[in-house]
XYZ file of C-alpha atoms in Angstrom:
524
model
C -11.937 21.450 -6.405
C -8.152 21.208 -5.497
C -5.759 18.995 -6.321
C -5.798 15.562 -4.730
C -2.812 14.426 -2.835
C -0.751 12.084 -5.463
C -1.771 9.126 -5.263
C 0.025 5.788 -4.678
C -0.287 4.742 -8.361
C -0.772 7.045 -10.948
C -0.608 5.693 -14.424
C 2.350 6.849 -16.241
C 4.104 6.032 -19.383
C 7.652 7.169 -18.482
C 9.570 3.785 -19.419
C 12.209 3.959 -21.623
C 10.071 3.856 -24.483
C 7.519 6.460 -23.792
C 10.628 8.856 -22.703
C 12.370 7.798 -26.219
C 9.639 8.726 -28.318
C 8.731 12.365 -26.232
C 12.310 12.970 -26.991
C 11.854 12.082 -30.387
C 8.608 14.335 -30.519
C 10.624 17.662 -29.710
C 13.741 17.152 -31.384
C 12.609 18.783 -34.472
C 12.269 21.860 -32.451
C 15.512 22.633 -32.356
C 16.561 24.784 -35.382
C 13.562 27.160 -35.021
C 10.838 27.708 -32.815
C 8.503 28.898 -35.402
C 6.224 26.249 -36.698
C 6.091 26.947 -40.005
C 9.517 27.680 -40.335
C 10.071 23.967 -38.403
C 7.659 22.184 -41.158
C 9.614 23.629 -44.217
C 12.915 22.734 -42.967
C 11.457 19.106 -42.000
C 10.679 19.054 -45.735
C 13.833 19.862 -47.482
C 15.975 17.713 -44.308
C 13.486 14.915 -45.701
C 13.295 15.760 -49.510
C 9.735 15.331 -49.362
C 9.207 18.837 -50.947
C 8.209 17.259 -54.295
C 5.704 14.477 -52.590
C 2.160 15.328 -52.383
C 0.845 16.603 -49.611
C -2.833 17.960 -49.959
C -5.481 16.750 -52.661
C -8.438 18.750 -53.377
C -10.900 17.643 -56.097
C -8.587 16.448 -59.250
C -5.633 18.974 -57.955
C -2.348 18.263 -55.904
C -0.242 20.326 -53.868
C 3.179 19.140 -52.964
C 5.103 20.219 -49.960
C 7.047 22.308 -51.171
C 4.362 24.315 -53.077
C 2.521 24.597 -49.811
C 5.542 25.483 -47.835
C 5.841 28.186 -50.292
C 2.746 29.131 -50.847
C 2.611 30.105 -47.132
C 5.625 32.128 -47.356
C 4.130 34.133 -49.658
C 0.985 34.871 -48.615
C 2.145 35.982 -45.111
C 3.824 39.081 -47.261
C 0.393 39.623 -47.904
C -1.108 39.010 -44.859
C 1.849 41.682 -43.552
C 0.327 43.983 -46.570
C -2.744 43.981 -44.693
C -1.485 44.726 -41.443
C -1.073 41.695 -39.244
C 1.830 41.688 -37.109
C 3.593 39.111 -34.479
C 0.938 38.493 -31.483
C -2.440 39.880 -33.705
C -5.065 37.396 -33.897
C -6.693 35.967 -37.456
C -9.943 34.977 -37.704
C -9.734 31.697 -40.605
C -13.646 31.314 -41.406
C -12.615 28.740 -43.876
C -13.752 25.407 -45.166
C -11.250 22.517 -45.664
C -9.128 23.603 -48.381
C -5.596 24.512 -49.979
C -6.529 27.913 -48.921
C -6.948 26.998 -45.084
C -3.748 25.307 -45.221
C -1.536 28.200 -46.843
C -3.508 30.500 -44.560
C -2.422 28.977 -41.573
C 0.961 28.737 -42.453
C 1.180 32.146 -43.600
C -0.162 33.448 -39.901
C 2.403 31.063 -38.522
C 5.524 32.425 -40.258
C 4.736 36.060 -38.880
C 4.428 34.999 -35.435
C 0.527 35.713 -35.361
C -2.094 33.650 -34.150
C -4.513 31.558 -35.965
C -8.244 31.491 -34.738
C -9.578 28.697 -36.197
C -13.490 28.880 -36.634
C -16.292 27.061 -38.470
C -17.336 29.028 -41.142
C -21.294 26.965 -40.707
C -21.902 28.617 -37.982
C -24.534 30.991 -36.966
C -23.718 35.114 -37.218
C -23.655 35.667 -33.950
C -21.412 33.165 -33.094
C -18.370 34.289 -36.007
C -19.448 38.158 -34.314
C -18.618 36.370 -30.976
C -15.848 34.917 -32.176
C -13.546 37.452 -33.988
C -14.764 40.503 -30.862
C -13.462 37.909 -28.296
C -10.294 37.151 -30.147
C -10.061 41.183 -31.297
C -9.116 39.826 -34.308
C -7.292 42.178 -36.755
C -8.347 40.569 -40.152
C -10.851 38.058 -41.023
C -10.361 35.337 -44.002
C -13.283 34.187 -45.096
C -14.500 31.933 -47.944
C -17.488 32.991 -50.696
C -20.905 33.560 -48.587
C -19.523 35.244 -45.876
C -18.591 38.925 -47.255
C -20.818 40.360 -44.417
C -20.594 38.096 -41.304
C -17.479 40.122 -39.462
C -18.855 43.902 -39.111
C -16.171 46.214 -38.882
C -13.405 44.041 -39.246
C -10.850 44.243 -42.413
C -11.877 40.999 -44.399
C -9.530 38.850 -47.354
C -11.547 36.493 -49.155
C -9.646 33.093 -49.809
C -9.506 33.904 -52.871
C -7.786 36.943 -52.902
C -5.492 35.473 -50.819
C -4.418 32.859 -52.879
C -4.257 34.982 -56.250
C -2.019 37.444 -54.549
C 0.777 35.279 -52.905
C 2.155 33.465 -56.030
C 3.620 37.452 -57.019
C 4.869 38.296 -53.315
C 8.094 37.469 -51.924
C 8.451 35.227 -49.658
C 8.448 36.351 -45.862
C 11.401 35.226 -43.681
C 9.663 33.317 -40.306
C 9.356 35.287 -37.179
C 11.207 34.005 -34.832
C 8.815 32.835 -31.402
C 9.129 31.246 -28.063
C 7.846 27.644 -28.363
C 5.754 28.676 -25.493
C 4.354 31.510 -27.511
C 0.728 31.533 -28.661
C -0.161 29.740 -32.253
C -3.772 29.453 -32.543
C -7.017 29.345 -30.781
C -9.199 26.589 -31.374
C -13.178 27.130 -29.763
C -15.073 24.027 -27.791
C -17.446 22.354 -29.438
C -20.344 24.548 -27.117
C -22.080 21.114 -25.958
C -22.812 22.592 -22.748
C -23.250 26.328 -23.475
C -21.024 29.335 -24.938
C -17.873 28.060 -26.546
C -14.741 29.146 -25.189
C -11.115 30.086 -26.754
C -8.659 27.700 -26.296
C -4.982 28.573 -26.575
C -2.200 26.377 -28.062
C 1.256 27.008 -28.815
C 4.002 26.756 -31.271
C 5.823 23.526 -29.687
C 2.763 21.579 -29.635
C 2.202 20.514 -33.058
C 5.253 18.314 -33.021
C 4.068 16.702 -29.879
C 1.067 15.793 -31.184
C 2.808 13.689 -34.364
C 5.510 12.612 -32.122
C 3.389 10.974 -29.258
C 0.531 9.823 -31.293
C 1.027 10.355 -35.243
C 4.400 8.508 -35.509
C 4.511 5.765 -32.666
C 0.586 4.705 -32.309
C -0.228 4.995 -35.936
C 3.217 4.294 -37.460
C 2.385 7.069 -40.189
C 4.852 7.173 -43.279
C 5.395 9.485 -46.162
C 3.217 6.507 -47.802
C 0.335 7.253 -46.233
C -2.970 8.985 -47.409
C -5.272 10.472 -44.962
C -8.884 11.139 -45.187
C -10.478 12.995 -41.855
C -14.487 13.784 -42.124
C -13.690 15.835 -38.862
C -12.569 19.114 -39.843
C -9.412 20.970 -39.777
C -11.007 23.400 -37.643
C -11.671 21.002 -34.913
C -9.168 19.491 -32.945
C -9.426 16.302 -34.059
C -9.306 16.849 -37.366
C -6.522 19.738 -37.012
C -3.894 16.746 -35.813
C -5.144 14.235 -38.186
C -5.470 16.127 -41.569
C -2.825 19.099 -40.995
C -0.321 18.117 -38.508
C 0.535 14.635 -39.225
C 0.752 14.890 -43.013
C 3.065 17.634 -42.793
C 5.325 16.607 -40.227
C 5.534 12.745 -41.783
C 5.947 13.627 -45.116
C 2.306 11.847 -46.229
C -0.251 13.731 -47.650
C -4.566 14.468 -46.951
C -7.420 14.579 -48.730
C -9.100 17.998 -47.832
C -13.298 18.373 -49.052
C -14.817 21.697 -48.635
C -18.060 19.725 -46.746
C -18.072 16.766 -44.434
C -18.817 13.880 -46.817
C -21.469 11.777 -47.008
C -20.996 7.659 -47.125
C -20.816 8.019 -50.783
C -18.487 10.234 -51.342
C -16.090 8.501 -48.591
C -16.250 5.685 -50.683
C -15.495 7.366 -54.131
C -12.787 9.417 -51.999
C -11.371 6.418 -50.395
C -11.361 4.805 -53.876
C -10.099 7.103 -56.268
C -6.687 8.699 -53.744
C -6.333 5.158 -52.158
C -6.869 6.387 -48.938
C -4.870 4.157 -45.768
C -6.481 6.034 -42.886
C -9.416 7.120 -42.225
C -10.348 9.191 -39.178
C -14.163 9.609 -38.456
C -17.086 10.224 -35.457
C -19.618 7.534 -34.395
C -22.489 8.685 -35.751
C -20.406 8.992 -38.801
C -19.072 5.331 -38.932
C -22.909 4.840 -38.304
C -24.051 5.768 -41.500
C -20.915 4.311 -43.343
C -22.048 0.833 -42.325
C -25.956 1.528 -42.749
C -28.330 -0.140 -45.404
C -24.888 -2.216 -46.634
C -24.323 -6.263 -46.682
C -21.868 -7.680 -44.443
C -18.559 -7.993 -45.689
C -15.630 -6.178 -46.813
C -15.988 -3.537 -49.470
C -13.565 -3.708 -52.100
C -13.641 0.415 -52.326
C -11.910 0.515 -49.055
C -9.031 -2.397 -49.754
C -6.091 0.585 -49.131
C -7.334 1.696 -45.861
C -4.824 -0.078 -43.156
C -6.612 1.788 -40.144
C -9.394 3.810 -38.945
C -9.121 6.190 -35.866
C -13.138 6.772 -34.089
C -13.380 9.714 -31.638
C -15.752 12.221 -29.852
C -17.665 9.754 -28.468
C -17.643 6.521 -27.607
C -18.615 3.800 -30.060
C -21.811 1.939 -29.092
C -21.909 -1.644 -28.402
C -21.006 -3.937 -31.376
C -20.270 -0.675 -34.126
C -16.779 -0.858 -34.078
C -17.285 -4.685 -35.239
C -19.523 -3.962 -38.042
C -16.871 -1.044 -39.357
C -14.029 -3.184 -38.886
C -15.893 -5.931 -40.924
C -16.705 -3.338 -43.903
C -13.474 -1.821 -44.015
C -11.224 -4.640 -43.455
C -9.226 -2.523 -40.852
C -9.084 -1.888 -37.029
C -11.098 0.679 -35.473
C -9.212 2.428 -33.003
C -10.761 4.132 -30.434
C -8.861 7.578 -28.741
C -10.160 10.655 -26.207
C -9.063 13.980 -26.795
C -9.880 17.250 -26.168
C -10.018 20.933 -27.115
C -8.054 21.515 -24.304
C -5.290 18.717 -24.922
C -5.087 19.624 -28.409
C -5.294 15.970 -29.628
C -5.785 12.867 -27.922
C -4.690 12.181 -24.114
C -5.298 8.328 -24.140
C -5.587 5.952 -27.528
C -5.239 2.693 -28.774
C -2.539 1.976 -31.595
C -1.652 -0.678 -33.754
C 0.477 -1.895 -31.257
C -2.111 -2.350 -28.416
C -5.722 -2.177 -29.306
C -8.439 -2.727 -26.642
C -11.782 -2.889 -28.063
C -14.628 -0.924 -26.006
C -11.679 1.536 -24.464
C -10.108 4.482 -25.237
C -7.073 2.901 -25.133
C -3.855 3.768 -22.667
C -2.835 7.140 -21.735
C -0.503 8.872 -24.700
C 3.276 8.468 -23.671
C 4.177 11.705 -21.662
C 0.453 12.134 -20.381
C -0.842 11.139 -16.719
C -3.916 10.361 -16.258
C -5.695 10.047 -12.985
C -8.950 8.563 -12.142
C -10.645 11.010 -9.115
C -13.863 10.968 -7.082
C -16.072 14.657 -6.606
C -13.874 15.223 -3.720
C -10.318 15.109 -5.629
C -9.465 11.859 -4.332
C -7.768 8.761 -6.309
C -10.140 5.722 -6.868
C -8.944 2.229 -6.812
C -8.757 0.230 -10.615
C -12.254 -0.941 -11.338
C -14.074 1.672 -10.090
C -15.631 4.486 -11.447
C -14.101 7.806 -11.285
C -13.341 11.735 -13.158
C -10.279 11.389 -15.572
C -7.965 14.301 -14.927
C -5.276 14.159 -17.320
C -1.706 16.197 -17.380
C 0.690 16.345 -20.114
C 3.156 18.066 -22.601
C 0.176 19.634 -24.831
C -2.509 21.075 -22.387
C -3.187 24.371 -23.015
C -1.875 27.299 -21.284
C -5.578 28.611 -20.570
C -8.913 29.555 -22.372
C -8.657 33.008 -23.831
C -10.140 36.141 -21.423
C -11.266 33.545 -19.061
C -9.272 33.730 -16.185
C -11.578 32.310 -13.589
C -13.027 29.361 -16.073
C -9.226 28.644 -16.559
C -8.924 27.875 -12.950
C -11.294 25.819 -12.518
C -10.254 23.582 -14.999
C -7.088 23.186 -14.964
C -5.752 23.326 -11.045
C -1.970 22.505 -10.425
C -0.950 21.837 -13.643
C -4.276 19.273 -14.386
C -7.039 19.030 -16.888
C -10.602 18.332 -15.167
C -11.687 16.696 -18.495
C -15.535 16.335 -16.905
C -14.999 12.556 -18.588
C -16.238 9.414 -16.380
C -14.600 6.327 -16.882
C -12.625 2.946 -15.370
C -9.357 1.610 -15.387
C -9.384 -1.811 -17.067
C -6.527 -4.346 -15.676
C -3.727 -3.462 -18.827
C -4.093 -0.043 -18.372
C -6.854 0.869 -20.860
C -9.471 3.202 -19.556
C -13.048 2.134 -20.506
C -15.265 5.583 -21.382
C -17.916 6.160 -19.603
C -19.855 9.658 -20.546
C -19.331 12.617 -18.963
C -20.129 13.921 -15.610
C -22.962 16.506 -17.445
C -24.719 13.721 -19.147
C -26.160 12.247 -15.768
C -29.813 12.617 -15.376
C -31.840 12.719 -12.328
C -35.110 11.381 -12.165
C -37.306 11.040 -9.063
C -34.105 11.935 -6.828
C -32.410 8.852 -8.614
C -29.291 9.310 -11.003
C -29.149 7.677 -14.197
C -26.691 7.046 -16.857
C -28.425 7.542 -20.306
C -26.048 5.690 -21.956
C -26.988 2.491 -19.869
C -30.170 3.082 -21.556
C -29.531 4.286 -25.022
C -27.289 0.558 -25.036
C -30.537 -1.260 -24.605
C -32.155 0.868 -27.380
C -29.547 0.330 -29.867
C -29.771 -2.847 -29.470
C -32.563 -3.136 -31.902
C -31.900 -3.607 -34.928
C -34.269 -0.737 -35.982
C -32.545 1.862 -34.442
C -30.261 3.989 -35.941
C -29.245 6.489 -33.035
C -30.838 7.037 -29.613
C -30.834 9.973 -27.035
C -31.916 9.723 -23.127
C -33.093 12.770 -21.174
C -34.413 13.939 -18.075
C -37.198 16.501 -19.921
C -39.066 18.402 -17.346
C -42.895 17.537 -17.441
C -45.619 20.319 -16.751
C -45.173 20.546 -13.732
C -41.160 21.144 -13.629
C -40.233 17.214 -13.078
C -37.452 15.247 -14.983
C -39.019 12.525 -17.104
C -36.907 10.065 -18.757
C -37.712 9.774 -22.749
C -36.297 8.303 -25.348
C -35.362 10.159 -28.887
C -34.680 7.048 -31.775
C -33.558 8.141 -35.138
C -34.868 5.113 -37.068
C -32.639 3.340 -39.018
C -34.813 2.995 -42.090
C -37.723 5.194 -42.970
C -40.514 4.575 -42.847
C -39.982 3.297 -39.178
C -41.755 -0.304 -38.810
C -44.911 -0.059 -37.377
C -45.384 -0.715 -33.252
C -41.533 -0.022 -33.121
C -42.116 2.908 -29.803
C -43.791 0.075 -28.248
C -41.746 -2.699 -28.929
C -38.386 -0.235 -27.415
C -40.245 0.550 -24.232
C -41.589 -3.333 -23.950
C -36.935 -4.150 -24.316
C -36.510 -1.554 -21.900
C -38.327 -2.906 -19.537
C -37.325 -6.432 -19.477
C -33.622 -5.329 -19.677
C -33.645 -2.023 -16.937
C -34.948 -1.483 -13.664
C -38.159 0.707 -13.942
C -36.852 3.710 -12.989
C -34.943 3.422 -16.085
C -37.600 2.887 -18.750
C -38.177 6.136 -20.331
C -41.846 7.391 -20.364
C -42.076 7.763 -24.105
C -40.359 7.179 -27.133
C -40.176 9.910 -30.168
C -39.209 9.092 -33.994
C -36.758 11.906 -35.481
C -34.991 12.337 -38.513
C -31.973 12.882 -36.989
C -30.417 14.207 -33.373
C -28.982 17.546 -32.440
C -25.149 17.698 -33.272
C -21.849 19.825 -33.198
C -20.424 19.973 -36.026
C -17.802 17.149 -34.592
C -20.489 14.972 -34.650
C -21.114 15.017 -30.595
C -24.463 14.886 -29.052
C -25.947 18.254 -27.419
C -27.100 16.870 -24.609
C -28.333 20.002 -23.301
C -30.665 20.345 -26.155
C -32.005 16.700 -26.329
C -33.174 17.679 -22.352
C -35.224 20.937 -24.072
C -37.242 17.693 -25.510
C -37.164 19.612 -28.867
C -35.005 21.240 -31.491
């Protein structure tokens, strides 16, 4: 696909206050490239070095003891060979350690690789061959997963730096490479995305400070994870360049434990999934909970928030849910609602500094109100996907992301999500949105979660079917029936799925997104 001829109105936000605040986003970079040199003079400009800034369990680290910590342990990282431009694998859970780790790669000028320490052998083998990473960090459990690779536990790493010096920064281009953060592999293979030193900032400049309005007050609880990108901005970036702190748990938590979490560090935003919100507001009363009286806002992303969710959190947490879109790619999010503007149902407006265009399979601009590709350009896409040259062309072509994401402009500007282009099925020669009918399935209030796939019969041919994680087990009795008996008085019939299967629970990334590619397998 090439680039569409610009069209006659492409949504921008370059008033004078979207050009104020991507001013305000960069000026920080100005004394240093280097970030972690840039978030330790941010401290001591803001004497926030003695404010917390990361709680784990009954411990807190303040910024300054971070800042330092990092310092130190990149003399040990240096001790073990890593240089400016060598790639570290960080197979870490959320912790004080993933934070010092980063910053230590940071300050030598090296890059970050930021991987999920759950996952499968072959994919951390993948993983640190593609990067040709030079040392892996790892947490307990994984000793063996990185064959012929120097390894540093955590541990080790953390018990050494407090005797090293500290290590002056590196100095970097802004443009230069920071850390490479994998897709979510909901489609296939996962691939490497690059980011760079300058784009941190961004991120708390054009969404952190002005949409959220975060202050050194502020406590921040993410279930994503810092290795995702997501949870990267929410739980790393923005605490530590607003002077606020996060509350970092080795495991994503349960609903109980974000309530004794959100209780006990009196947390003010909380950044979740929807599957995750799901559960949160499962098998409780209506009402507000008194456990979650200090949260002021909750951020949803990933995926879109079915029909009437985003109600029943708001309604138990006594807080907005704001709905965003990011991606890998962008680093954060590329369109979001705020506390200033906050469109229920949307992803909100495009981030100041972003375009965002709305394009049909041939490249070309559709009208508001109709349906269309977002492809998105702004100050944080990345530079390219890692050994993919040709994949890196295809997806970003003149200086645009092809985000694969359908959606429609709404009259103020918001963009109403749609799906993505992949999750189309075709049945009978006819394509069909599953989300059209995974909205009529949720609206029973039995259902917990619902998939919709084209799974190929015996003979080869898609068949719609339904897969319904109950919302209460044992499932009531007659409840298949009773969802294909709403289907069909609510869709057309090429729309009602043949069957209807009872699960446990639906295949997942890690983020929380559906693996759409599985549910078509029919089985898991």
């Amino acid at each position: 696909m090439t680039r569409a001829p610009a069209p006659a109105a492409v949504l921008t936000n370059d008033d004078a206050t979207a050009t104020n605040t991507a001013a305000t986003a960069t000026a920080d970079l100005t004394a240093t490239a280097n970030l972690a040199a840039q978030l330790t003079e941010l401290a001591e400009r803001h004497s926030w070095r003695d404010r917390p800034a990361f709680h784990q369990g009954h411990r807190a680290w303040t910024h300054g003891e971070v800042h330092d910590l990092g310092a130190r342990a990149a003399t040990v990282l240096a001790a073990q060979g890593v240089a400016c431009g060598d790639r570290v694998v960080l197979a870490l859970p959320d912790s004080i350690a993933w934070v010092v780790a980063f910053l230590a790669v940071a300050r030598l000028g090296a890059v970050a690789v930021l991987v999920n320490p759950e996952l499968p052998a072959a994919d951390h083998v993948f993983m640190a061959a593609d990067t040709e990473a030079v040392l892996c960090l790892t947490g307990p459990g994984l000793e063996d997963r990185f064959p012929g690779r120097p390894r540093l536990g955590a541990d080790q790493l953390l018990a050494l730096a407090p005797a090293a010096e500290p290590a002056a920064a590196r100095p970097v281009d802004p443009d230069g490479p920071l850390y490479v953060q994998y897709t979510s592999g909901t489609t296939g293979r996962p691939k490497g995305v690059v980011h760079t030193h300058a784009h941190p900032a961004a991120y708390h400049g054009l969404i952190g400070r002005p949409l959220l309005g975060i202050t050194p007050d502020d406590v921040t609880l993410s279930v994503s994870r810092l290795y995702f990108a997501y949870g990267f901005g929410n739980a790393f970036v923005f605490p530590l360049f607003s002077g606020s702190s996060a509350v970092l748990v080795d495991r994503r938590p349960n609903p109980a434990a974000v309530d004794e979490l959100v209780a006990r560090h009196r947390v003010t935003l909380l950044y979740s999934v929807p599957s995750a919100y799901a559960a949160l507001v499962a098998d409780r009363g209506t009402g507000h909970q008194a456990c979650f009286a200090s949260v002021r806002a909750a951020v949803s992303a990933g995926e879109g928030l079915p029909d009437g969710l985003g109600d029943r959190v708001t309604e138990l947490l006594g807080a907005p849910v704001l709905e965003q879109i990011g991606s890998t790619e962008a680093g954060h999010a590329f369109c979001a609602n705020g506390l200033g503007h906050d469109h229920p149902g949307t992803v909100g407006r495009p981030v100041p500094g972003f375009e965002v265009e709305l394009r049909d399979r041939d490249g070309r601009p559709v009208p508001d109100g109709h349906e269309g590709e977002l492809w998105v350009r702004g100050p944080t896409l990345t530079p390219g996907y890692l050994n993919r040259p040709e994949e890196t062309a295809r997806t970003l072509v003149g200086g645009w992301l092809a985000t694969h994401d359908r959606a429609v402009r709404e009259p103020d500007g918001a963009y109403r999500h749609l799906g993505r282009t992949d999750d189309m099925e075709m049945v009978g020669g006819i394509t069909v949105s599953p989300l059209e009918v995974e909205a009529v399935l949720r609206t029973h209030p039995a259902v917990r979660e619902v998939a919709v796939a084209a799974v190929p019969d015996g003979t080869g041919a898609g068949r719609l079917r339904a897969f319904v994680v109950p919302a209460a087990t044992p499932a009531p009795e007659g409840l298949q029936e009773e969802l294909l008996r709403l289907a069909r008085e609510r869709l057309a019939a090429f729309k009602v799925p043949r069957s209807v299967s009872l699960l446990p629970s639906l295949p997942r990334t890690p983020t929380g997104k559906l693996r759409r590619h599985l549910v078509r397998r029919g089985a898991w």
